[in-house]
Coordinates of C-alpha atoms in Angstrom, one line a residue:
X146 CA -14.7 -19.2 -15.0
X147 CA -15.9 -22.7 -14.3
X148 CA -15.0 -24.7 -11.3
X149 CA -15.5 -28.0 -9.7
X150 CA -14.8 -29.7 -6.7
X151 CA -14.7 -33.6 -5.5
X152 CA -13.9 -34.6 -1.7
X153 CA -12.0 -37.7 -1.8
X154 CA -9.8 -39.0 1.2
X155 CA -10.5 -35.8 3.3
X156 CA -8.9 -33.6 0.5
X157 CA -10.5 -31.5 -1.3
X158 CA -10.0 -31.2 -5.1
X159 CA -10.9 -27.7 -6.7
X160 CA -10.0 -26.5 -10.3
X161 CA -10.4 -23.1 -12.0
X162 CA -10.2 -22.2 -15.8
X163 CA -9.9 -19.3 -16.8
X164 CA -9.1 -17.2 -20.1
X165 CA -6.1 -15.3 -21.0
X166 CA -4.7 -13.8 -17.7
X167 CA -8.0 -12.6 -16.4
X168 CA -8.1 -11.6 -12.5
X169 CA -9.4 -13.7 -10.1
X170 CA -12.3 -11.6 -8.3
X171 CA -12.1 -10.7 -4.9
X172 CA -14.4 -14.1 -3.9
X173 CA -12.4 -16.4 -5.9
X174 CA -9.3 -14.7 -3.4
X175 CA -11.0 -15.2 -0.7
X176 CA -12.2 -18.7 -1.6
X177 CA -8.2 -19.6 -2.3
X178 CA -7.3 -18.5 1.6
X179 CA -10.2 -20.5 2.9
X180 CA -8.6 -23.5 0.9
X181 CA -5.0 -22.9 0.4
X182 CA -5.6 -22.3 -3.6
X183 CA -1.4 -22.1 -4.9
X184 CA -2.5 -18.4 -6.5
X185 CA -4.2 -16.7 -9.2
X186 CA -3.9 -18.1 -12.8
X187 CA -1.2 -16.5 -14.6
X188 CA 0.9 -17.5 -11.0
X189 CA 0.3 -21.3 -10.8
X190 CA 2.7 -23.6 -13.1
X191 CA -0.1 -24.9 -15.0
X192 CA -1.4 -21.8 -17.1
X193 CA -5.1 -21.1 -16.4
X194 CA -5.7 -23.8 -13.5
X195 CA -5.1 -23.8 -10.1
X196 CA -5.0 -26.7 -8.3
X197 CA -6.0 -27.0 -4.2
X198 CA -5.2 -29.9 -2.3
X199 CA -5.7 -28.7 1.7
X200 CA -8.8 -27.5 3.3
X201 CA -10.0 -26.4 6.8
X202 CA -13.1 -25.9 8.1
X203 CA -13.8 -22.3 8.1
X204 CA -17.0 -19.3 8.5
X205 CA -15.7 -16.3 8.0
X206 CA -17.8 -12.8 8.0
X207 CA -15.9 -9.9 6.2
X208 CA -17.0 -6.5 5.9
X209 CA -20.5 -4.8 5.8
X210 CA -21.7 -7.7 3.3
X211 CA -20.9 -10.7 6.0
X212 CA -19.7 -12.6 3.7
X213 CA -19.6 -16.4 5.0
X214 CA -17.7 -19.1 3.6
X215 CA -17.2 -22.7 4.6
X216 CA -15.3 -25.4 3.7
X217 CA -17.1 -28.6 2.3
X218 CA -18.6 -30.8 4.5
X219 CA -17.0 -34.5 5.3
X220 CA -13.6 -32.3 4.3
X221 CA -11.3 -32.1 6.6
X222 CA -8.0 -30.6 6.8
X223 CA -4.7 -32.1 5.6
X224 CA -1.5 -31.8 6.1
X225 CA 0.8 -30.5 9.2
X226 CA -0.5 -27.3 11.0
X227 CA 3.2 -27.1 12.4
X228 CA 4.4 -25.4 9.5
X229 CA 6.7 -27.3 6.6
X230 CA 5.2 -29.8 4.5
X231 CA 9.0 -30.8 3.4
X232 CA 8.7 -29.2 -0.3
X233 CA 11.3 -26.1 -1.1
X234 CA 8.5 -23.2 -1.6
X235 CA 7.7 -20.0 -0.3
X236 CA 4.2 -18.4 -0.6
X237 CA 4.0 -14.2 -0.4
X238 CA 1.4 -12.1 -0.4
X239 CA 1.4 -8.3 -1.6
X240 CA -1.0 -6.0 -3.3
X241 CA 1.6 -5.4 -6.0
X242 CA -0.2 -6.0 -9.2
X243 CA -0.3 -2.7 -11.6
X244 CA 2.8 -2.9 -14.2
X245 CA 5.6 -1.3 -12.1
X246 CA 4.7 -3.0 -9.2
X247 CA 4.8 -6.3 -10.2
X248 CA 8.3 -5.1 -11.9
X249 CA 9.5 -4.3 -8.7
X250 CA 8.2 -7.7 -7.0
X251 CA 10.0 -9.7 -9.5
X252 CA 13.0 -8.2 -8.5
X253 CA 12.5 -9.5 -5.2
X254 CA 11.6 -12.8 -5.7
X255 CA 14.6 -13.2 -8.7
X256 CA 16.7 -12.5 -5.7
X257 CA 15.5 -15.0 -3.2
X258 CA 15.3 -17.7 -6.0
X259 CA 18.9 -16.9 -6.8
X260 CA 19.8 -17.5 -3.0
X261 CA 18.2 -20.8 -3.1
X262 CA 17.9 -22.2 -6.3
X263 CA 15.6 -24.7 -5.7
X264 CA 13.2 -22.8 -4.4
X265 CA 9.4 -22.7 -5.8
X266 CA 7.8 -18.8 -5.2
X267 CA 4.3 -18.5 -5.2
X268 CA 3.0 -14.9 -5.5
X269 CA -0.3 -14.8 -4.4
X270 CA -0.7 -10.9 -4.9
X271 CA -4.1 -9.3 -4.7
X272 CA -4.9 -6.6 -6.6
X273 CA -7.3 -3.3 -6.2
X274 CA -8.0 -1.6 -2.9
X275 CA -5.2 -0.4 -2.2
X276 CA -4.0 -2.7 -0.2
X277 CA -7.7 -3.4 1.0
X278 CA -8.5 -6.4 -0.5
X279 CA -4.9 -8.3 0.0
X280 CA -5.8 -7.6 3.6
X281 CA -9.5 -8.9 3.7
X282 CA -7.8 -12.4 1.8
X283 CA -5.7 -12.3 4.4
X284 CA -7.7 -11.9 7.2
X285 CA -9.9 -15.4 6.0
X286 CA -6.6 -17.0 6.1
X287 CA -5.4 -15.9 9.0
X288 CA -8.7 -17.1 11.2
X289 CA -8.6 -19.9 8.9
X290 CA -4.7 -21.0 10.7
X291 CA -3.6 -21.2 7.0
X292 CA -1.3 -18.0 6.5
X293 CA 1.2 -17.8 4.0
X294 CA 5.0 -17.9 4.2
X295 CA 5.3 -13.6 4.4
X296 CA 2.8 -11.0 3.8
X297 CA 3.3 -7.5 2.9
X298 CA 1.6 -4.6 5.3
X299 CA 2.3 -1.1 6.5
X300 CA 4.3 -0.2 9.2
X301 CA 3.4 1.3 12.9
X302 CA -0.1 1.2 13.3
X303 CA -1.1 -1.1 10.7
X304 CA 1.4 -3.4 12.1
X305 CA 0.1 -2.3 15.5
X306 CA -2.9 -3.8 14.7
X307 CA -1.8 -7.6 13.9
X308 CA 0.6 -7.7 16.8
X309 CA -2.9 -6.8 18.9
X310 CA -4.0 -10.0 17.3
X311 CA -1.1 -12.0 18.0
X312 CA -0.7 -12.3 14.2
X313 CA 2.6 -11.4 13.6
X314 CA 5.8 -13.1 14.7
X315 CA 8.7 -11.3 16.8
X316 CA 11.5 -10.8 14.4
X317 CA 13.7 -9.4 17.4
X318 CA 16.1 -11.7 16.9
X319 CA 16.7 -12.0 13.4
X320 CA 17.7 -8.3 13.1
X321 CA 19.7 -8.6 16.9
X322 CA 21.6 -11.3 14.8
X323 CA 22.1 -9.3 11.6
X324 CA 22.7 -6.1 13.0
X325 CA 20.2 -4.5 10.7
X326 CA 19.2 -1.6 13.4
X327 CA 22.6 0.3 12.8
X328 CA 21.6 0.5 8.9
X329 CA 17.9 1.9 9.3
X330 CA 17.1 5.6 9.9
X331 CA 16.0 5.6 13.4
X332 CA 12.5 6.6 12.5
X333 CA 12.1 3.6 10.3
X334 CA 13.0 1.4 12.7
X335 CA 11.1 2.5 15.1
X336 CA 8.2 2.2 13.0
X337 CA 8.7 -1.8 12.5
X338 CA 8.2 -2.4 16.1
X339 CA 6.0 -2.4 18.8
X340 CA 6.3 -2.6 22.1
X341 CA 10.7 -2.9 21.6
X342 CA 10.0 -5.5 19.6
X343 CA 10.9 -6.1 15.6
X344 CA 7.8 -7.6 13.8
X345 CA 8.9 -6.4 10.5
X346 CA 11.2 -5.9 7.9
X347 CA 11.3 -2.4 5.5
X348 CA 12.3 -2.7 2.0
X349 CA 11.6 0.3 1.1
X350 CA 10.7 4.2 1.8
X351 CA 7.7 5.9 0.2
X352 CA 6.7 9.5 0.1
X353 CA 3.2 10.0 -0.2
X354 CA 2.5 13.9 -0.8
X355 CA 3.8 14.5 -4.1
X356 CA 2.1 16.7 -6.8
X357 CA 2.6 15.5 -10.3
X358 CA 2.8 18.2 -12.6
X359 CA 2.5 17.4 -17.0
X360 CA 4.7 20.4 -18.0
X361 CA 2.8 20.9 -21.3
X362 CA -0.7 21.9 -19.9
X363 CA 0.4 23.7 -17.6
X364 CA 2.7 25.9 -20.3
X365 CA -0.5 25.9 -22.5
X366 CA -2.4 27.5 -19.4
X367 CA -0.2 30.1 -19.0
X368 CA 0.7 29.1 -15.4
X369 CA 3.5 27.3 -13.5
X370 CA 3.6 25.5 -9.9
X371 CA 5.9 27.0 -7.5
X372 CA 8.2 24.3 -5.2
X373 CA 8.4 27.1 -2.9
X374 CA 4.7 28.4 -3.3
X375 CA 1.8 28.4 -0.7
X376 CA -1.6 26.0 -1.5
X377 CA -3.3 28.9 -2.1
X378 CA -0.7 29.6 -5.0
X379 CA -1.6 26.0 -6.0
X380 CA -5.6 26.6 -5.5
X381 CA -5.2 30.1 -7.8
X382 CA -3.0 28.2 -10.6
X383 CA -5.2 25.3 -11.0
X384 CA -8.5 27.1 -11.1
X385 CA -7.1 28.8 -14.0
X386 CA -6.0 25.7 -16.1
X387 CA -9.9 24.9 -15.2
X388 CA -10.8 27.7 -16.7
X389 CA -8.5 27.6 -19.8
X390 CA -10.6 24.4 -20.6
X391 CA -8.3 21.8 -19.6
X392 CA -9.0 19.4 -16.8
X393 CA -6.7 20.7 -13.7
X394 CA -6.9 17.5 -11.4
X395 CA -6.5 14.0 -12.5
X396 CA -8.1 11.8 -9.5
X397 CA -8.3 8.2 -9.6
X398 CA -10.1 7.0 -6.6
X399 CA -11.7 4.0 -7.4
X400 CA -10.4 2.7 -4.2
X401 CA -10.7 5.5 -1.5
X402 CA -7.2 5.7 -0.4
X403 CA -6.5 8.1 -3.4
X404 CA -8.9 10.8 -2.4
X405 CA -8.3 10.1 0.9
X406 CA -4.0 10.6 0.5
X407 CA -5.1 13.9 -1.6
X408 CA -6.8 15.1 1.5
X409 CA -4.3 14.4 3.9
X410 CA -1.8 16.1 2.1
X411 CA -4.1 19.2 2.2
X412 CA -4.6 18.5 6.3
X413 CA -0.7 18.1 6.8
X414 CA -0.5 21.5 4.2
X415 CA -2.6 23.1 6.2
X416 CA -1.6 22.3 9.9
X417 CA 1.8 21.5 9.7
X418 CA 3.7 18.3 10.8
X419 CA 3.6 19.1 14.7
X420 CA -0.2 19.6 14.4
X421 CA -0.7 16.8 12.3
X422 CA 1.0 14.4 15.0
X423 CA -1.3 15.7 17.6
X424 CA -4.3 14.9 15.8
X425 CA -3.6 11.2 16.6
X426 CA -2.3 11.9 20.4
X427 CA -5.7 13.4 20.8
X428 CA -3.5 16.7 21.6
X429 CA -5.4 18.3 18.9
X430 CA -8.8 18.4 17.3
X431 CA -10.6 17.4 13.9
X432 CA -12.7 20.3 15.2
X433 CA -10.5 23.2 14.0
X434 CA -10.6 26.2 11.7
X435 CA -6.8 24.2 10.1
X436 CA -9.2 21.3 9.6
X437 CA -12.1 22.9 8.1
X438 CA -10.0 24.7 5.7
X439 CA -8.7 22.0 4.1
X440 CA -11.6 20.3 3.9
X441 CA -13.3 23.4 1.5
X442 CA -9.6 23.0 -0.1
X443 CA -10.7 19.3 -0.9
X444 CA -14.1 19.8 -2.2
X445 CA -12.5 22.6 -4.6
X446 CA -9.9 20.1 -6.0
X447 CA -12.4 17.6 -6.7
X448 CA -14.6 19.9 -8.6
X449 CA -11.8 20.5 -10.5
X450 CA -10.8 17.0 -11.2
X451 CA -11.9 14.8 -13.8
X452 CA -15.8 13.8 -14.0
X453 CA -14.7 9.9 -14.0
X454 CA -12.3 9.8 -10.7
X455 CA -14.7 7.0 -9.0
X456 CA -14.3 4.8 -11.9
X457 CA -10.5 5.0 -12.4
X458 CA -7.6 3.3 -10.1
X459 CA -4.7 5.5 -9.1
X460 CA -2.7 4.3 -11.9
X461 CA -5.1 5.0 -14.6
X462 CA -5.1 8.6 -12.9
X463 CA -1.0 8.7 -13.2
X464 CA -1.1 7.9 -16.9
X465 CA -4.0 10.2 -18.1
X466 CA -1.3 12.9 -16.1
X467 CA 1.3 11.8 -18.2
X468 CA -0.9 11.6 -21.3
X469 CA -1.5 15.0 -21.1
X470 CA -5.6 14.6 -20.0
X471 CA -4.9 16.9 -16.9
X472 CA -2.1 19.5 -15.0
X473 CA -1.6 17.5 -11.5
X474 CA -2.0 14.5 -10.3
X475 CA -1.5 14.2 -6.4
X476 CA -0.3 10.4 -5.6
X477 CA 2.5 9.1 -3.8
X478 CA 5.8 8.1 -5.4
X479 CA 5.1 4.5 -6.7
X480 CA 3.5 6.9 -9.5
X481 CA 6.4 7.3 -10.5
X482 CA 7.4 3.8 -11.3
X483 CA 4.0 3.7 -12.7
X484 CA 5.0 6.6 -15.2
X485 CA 8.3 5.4 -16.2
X486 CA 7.0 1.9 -17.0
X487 CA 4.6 3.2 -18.8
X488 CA 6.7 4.5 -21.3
X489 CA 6.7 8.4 -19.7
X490 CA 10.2 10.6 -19.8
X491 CA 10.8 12.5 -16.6
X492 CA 10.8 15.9 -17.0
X493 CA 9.5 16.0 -20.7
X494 CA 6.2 14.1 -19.9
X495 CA 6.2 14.9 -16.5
X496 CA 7.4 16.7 -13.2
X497 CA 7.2 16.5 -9.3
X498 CA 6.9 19.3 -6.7
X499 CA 6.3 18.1 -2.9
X500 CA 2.8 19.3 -1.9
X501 CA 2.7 22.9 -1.6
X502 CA 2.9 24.4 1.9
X503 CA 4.9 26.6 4.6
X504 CA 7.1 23.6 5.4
X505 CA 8.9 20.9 3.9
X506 CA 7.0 17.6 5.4
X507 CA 7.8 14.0 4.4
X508 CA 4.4 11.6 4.3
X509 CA 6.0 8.2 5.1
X510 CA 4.6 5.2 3.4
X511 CA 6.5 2.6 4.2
X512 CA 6.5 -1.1 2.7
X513 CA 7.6 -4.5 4.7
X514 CA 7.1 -8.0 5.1
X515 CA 6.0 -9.7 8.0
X516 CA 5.2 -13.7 9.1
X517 CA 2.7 -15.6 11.0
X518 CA 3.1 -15.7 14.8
X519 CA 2.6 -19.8 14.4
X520 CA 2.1 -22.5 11.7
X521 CA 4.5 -21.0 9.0
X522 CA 4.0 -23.0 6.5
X523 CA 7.7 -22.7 5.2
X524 CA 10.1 -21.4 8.0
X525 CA 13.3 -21.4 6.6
X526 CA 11.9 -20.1 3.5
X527 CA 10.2 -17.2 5.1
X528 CA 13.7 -16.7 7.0
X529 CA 15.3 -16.7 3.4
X530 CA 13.3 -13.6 2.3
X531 CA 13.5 -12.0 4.5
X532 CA 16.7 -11.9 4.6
X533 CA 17.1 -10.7 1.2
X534 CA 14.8 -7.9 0.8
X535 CA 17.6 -6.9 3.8
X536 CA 20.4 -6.9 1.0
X537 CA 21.2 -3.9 0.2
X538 CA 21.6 -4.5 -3.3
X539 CA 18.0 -5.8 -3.6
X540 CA 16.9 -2.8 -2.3
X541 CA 18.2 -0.8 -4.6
X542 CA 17.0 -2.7 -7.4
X543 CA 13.5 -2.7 -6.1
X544 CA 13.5 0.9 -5.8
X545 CA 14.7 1.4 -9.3
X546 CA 11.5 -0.7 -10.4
X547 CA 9.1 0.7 -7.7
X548 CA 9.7 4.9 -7.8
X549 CA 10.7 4.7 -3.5
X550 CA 13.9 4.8 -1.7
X551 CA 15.6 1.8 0.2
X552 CA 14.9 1.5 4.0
X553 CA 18.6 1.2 4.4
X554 CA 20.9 3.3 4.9
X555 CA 23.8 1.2 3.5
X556 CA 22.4 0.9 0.1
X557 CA 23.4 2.9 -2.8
X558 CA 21.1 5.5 -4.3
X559 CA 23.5 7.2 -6.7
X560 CA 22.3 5.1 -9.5
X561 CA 18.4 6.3 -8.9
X562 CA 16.9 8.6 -10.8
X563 CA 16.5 12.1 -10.3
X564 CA 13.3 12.3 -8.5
X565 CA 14.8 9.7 -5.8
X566 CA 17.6 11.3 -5.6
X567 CA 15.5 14.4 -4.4
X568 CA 13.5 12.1 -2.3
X569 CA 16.7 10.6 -0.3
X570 CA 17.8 14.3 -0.2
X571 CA 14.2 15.8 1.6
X572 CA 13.6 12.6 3.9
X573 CA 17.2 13.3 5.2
X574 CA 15.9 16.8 6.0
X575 CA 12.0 17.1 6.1
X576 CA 9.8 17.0 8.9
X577 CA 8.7 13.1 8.5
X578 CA 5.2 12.3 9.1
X579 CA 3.0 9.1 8.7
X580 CA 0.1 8.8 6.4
X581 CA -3.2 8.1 7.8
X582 CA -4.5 7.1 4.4
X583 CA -2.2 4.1 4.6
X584 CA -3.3 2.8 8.4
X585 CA 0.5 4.2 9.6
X586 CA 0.3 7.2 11.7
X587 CA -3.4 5.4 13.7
X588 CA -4.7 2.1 14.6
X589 CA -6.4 0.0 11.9
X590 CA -9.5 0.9 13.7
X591 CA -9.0 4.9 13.4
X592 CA -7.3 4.5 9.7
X593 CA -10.9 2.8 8.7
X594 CA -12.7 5.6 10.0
X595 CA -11.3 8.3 8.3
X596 CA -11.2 6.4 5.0
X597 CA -15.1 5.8 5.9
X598 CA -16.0 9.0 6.2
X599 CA -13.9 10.8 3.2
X600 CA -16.2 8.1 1.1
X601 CA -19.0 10.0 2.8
X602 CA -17.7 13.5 2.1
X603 CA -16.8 12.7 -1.3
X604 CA -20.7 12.2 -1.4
X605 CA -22.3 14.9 0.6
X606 CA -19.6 17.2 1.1
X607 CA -20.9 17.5 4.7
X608 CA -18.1 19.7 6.7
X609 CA -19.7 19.7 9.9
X610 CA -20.4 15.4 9.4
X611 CA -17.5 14.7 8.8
X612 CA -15.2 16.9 11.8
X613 CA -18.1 15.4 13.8
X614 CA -17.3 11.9 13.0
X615 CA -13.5 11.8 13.5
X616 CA -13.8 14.3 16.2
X617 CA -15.8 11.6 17.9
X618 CA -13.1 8.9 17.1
X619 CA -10.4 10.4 18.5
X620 CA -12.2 10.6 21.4
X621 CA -13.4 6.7 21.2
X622 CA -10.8 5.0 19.7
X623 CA -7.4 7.0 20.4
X624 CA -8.3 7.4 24.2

C-alpha cells in the first residue's frame, strides 16, 4: 500500500492504493478515524483510493501497545464541527464484514437508499475482533469529535458504557414519537436503555449458545447429540468421535470472543440462568464448585478441538463444521447465515441443538445502532436509518441474510427458515440471558476482564488464576 500526503490550505490530502479488495489493516483504520478517510477501498467510489479532505489534531493511546497518532502539523481542521456539511450522505460503522454479514448489511443500507434516493452510504465496516477492532476505530474517532453518522454496538452494558462517556445520544424521543416500545419484547427494550432512557435502536435478536452439529460425522462415530441431553451426555459423545479419529470440536478463536462464548455457554450450562444473573449482581461467586466445573468442561473441549483454533476466525470454524472437518461447532446464530451463504443445506450439511443442559436458556446477543451525543455529522441522515432498520419489513429481510430474529415483534417470521423459526419459538419461552462474551450482561470494564483472562486460561489452564481474577473483579468493578 503506498500513501502520500500534502497539507495545502489547512486540509490535508491523503491517498491510498491498494490491490484487488485487500483489507485495510487495523492502523490504516485507525489512521482513517483520526482523519475522516470516506472508508476502506472496495467502499470508496473510486476503486482502490481513498481520498481524505478533513483533519483534526489528535494523540490517541489505544490498548497495551499505546499506540499514538497525530495529525500533521500546520493542519488544521476543516469544516463544521456542528454536524452537516450540506451533502446527502450517511457514514455507518459495523463489524459486518465476513460473506453473510455484509449480505445482511446491504440489506440495510438498499433500504435506506431506497427511502432517500439521493442519498450517498458510506460503510466504513471493520473487520476481525469480533467487534474489537470496529470499537478501538471508533474510540480514535470519537476523542477525535469526528464520529460517524451511526455506529453499530451491543446493547445494555456495552451501551452502558458509552452513555458513561456521554457518547451516545438520547433517542427517547424518536421511539416516544414512533411508538416503537409497544412492538419490542420488553426485555429488548429494556436493554436499549439506561437510566429510562432510549440510546439505541435493535434490529435484530441473536442467540448465542447454539451447538452446530455436521450430521455425517457424527453418524460415522456412531453417536448422536441429544436436544434433551445433559453436558455430560455431550462431554461422553464427543470424546468418542475423538476417539473414532475425527476431530470432535471445530474452534475458531482467532479473536477471543469465540472461546470465550464457548465457555460461557458451559458457565450458564452449568449454573443455570438465575445463577448466571447473580454472577454480575455480585449475589454469587466466580469462586464456586458450578464455576470450577465448567472450567475442567472447557479445557476438555479444547483438547478436543482442532490443533489450529488460534489461527482461524469463527467463520472459518463454521465452514470446516459444515465441510465435514469436525462434529460441533459451538457459535452463535450469525453461523448460520455464515453456513447458508456458504453454500451449506440445513439439515443435510448441518444441524442445531441449543447447548446442552437442565434448562432451556436463551444467550441474548443483541445488534443496534446508535449516534453521537454531539457533532453528527449528518443528522437527518442518521434520523433516516434509523428509522428504517425500525421497518418491520427490513427487519425481516436482514434476518433472512444474517441467521437472527427481528427485534420487533410486528415483523413477520413465517417466511424464516427453520432454525429461526425455532429461535422465535425458544426466545418466546426460554429463560433469556445476556452474554458476557459480547460486553451485554457487564460493564465494558468487567466484559474486558473476563475476555482477558480466558486468553490467559486458554494458555495456562490455571483454575485457581483465573476464579481468582474475576473473583476479584466482581468485587472491584461490580461493587
Amino acid at each position: 500500500m503506498n500513501r502520500f500526503e500534502t497539507c495545502d490550505s489547512g486540509n490535508v490530502v491523503s491517498q491510498y492504493q491498494t490491490q484487488g479488495d485487500a483489507q485495510v489493516g487495523v492502523f490504516a483504520h485507525i489512521v482513517r478515524s483520526i482523519y475522516h478517510l470516506a472508508g476502506e477501498p472496495h467502499y470508496s467510489t473510486e476503486r482502490g483510493t481513498m481520498h481524505i479532505t478533513r483533519t483534526k489534531r489528535a494523540a490517541i493511546a489505544l490498548g497495551s501497545t499505546a499506540l499514538f497518532i497525530a495529525a500533521l502539523s500546520g493542519c488544521a481542521a476543516n469544516g463544521d464541527p456542528g454536524g452537516g456539511d450540506g451533502e446527502n450522505k450517511l457514514e455507518i460503522t459495523s463489524w459486518w464484514t465476513s460473506g453473510s454479514e455484509a449480505d445482511a448489511l446491504n440489506v440495510l443500507i438498499d433500504a435506506v437508499k431506497t427511502a432517500d434516493p439521493g442519498l450517498t452510504v458510506e460503510n466504513a465496516a471493520v473487520s476481525g475482533g469480533g467487534g474489537a477492532n470496529a470499537r478501538q476505530a471508533l474510540a480514535a474517532r470519537l476523542q477525535a469529535g469526528d464520529p460517524p453518522d451511526a455506529w453499530q454496538l451491543h446493547p445494555a452494558g456495552q451501551l452502558a458504557s458509552y452513555v458513561a462517556g456521554n457518547q451516545v445520544g438520547d433517542l427517547s424521543m424518536l421511539w416516544e414519537d414512533n411508538g416503537w416500545e409497544a412492538d419490542v419484547p420488553e426485555g429488548v427494550a429494556a436493554a436499549q436503555q439506561v437510566d429510562g432512557k432510549y440510546y439505541t435502536v435493535p434490529i435484530g435478536v441473536h442467540r448465542g449458545n447454539v451447538l452446530w452439529t455436521n450430521p455425517s460425522v457424527l453418524e460415522a462415530a456412531g453417536v448422536s447429540i441429544d436436544p434433551g441431553g445433559s453436558l455430560d451426555d455431550l462431554l461422553d459423545s464427543l470424546q468418542k468421535v475423538a476417539d473414532s479419529g475425527t476431530t470432535a470440536v471445530c474452534l475458531g478463536d482467532k479473536d477471543v470472543f469465540a472461546s470465550a462464548e464457548l465457555l460461557e455457554s458451559i458457565l450458564m450450562s452449568r449454573l443455570g440462568s438465575e445463577k448466571w444473573d447473580q454472577l454480575f449482581t455480585n449475589d454469587y461467586s466466580f469462586d464456586s464448585r458450578e464455576v470450577r466445573q465448567a472450567l475442567e468442561d472447557y479445557k476438555l473441549l479444547l483438547s478436543l478441538s482442532n490443533s489450529d483454533h488460534s489461527a482461524l476466525t469463527w467463520d472459518e470454524a463454521a465452514k470446516k463444521l459444515g465441510a465435514g472437518e469436525c462434529a460441533v461447532n459451538l457459535m452463535g446464530d450469525w453461523a448460520y447465515g455464515e453456513l447458508i451463504n456458504a453454500g451449506f443445506e440445513a439439515k443435510t450439511d448441518f444441524g442445531w441443538v441449543t447447548f446442552p443442559g437442565d434448562e432451556d436458556i436463551f444467550d441474548y446477543v443483541g445488534d443496534g445502532f446508535s449516534i453521537a451525543a454531539e457533532n453528527v455529522p449528518n443528522p437527518e441522515a442518521a434520523e433516516l436509518w434509523l428509522k428504517t432498520l425500525m421497518d418491520p419489513d427490513v427487519q425481516t429481510a436482514f434476518a433472512a441474510k444474517k441467521g437472527s430474529i427481528p427485534a420487533l415483534t410486528t415483523a413477520d417470521t413465517s417466511s424464516l427458515s427453520e432454525y429461526q423459526q425455532e429461535a422465535a419459538a425458544s426466545f418466546a419461552k426460554a429463560a433469556v440471558v445476556s452474554s458476557l462474551a459480547h460486553g451485554q450482561v457487564a460493564t465494558g470494564e468487567f466484559s474486558q476482564t473476563y475476555a482477558d483472562a480466558v486468553t490467559t486460561f486458554n494458555g495456562d489452564g490455571n483454575t485457581d488464576a483465573f476464579v481468582a481474577t474475576l473473583s476479584g473483579a466482581q468485587a472491584s468493578q461490580l461493587g
